[in-house]
């Protein structure tokens, strides 16, 4: 967003940031995408955060995306699967996992 905010959370984070364990996963930018996209996130007090991409059938397309941002930052997905091949057009889910908490958002790939 031009104002520097992280945008609107997709799933269940209270307004104002919530408690110290609240997770935030922003909408992908750009969306739809023809290739790479990025997601802003925050996870106060997080020790370990995992990001995985799933196809519409729930199969893991790409596991272990990382971000050097620590508790907050940007994670990028290059539109490739685990073998390095471009994924076909379709809807994909980015899942953020921190302990027992999950956040998920959708991205549409158009080729």
Coordinates of C-alpha atoms in Angstrom, one line a residue:
X1 CA 0.0 0.0 0.0
X2 CA 1.2 3.5 -0.7
X3 CA 0.9 4.5 3.0
X4 CA 3.3 1.7 4.0
X5 CA 0.7 -0.4 5.8
X6 CA 0.6 -4.1 5.5
X7 CA -2.9 -4.2 4.1
X8 CA -5.9 -6.2 5.2
X9 CA -5.4 -9.5 6.9
X10 CA -7.0 -12.5 5.2
X11 CA -7.8 -14.6 8.3
X12 CA -8.7 -13.8 11.9
X13 CA -6.3 -11.3 13.1
X14 CA -7.9 -8.7 15.5
X15 CA -7.8 -5.1 14.5
X16 CA -5.0 -3.2 16.1
X17 CA -2.6 -6.1 15.9
X18 CA -4.1 -8.4 18.5
X19 CA -2.0 -10.1 21.1
X20 CA 1.7 -10.9 21.0
X21 CA 1.1 -14.2 19.2
X22 CA -1.1 -12.7 16.4
X23 CA -0.1 -13.6 12.9
X24 CA -0.7 -11.5 9.9
X25 CA -0.5 -12.6 6.2
X26 CA -1.3 -9.9 3.7
X27 CA -2.8 -10.2 0.3
X28 CA -0.4 -11.1 -2.6
X29 CA 0.9 -8.4 -4.8
X30 CA 0.5 -8.6 -7.7
X31 CA -2.6 -10.7 -7.9
X32 CA -3.3 -12.1 -10.4
X33 CA 0.3 -12.7 -11.4
X34 CA 2.0 -14.1 -14.5
X35 CA 5.1 -15.1 -12.4
X36 CA 6.4 -13.8 -9.2
X37 CA 4.4 -12.4 -6.3
X38 CA 5.1 -11.2 -2.8
X39 CA 3.3 -11.4 0.5
X40 CA 3.8 -9.2 3.6
X41 CA 3.6 -10.9 7.0
X42 CA 4.2 -10.4 10.6
X43 CA 4.4 -12.8 13.5
X44 CA 5.1 -11.1 16.9
X45 CA 7.3 -13.3 19.1
X46 CA 7.7 -16.0 16.4
X47 CA 10.6 -18.3 16.6
X48 CA 10.0 -20.3 13.4
X49 CA 7.8 -19.4 10.5
X50 CA 7.1 -21.7 7.5
X51 CA 5.6 -20.7 4.2
X52 CA 4.3 -23.3 1.7
X53 CA 2.3 -23.1 -1.6
X54 CA -0.5 -25.5 -2.4
X55 CA -2.6 -26.0 -5.5
X56 CA -6.4 -25.9 -5.5
X57 CA -6.5 -29.7 -4.7
X58 CA -4.4 -29.2 -1.6
X59 CA -1.1 -30.7 -2.9
X60 CA 2.1 -29.0 -1.9
X61 CA 3.5 -27.2 -4.9
X62 CA 6.4 -25.5 -3.2
X63 CA 7.5 -26.0 0.4
X64 CA 10.0 -24.0 2.6
X65 CA 9.7 -20.5 1.2
X66 CA 11.7 -18.2 3.4
X67 CA 12.1 -14.6 4.3
X68 CA 15.1 -12.9 5.8
X69 CA 12.7 -10.5 7.6
X70 CA 12.3 -12.5 10.9
X71 CA 9.2 -11.5 12.8
X72 CA 8.0 -9.4 9.9
X73 CA 8.8 -8.9 6.3
X74 CA 8.1 -10.0 2.8
X75 CA 8.1 -13.5 1.4
X76 CA 8.4 -14.0 -2.4
X77 CA 7.2 -16.8 -4.5
X78 CA 8.7 -17.0 -8.0
X79 CA 5.8 -19.0 -9.5
X80 CA 7.8 -22.1 -9.7
X81 CA 7.2 -25.5 -8.2
X82 CA 9.6 -27.6 -6.1
X83 CA 11.3 -28.9 -9.3
X84 CA 11.9 -25.4 -10.6
X85 CA 9.1 -25.6 -13.3
X86 CA 6.6 -22.8 -13.9
X87 CA 3.3 -23.7 -12.4
X88 CA 0.3 -23.7 -14.7
X89 CA -2.5 -21.1 -14.6
X90 CA -4.8 -21.6 -11.6
X91 CA -5.5 -20.7 -8.0
X92 CA -2.8 -21.4 -5.4
X93 CA -2.8 -21.0 -1.6
X94 CA 0.1 -19.6 0.4
X95 CA 0.1 -21.0 3.9
X96 CA 2.0 -19.4 6.8
X97 CA 2.6 -21.6 9.8
X98 CA 3.9 -20.5 13.1
X99 CA 3.6 -23.2 15.8
X100 CA 0.0 -24.3 15.9
X101 CA -1.3 -21.1 14.2
X102 CA -2.0 -20.9 10.4
X103 CA -2.9 -18.1 8.0
X104 CA -3.7 -18.7 4.3
X105 CA -4.2 -16.4 1.4
X106 CA -5.0 -17.1 -2.3
X107 CA -3.0 -16.1 -5.4
X108 CA -4.1 -16.5 -9.0
X109 CA -1.5 -17.4 -11.6
X110 CA -2.4 -16.5 -15.2
X111 CA 0.0 -17.6 -18.0

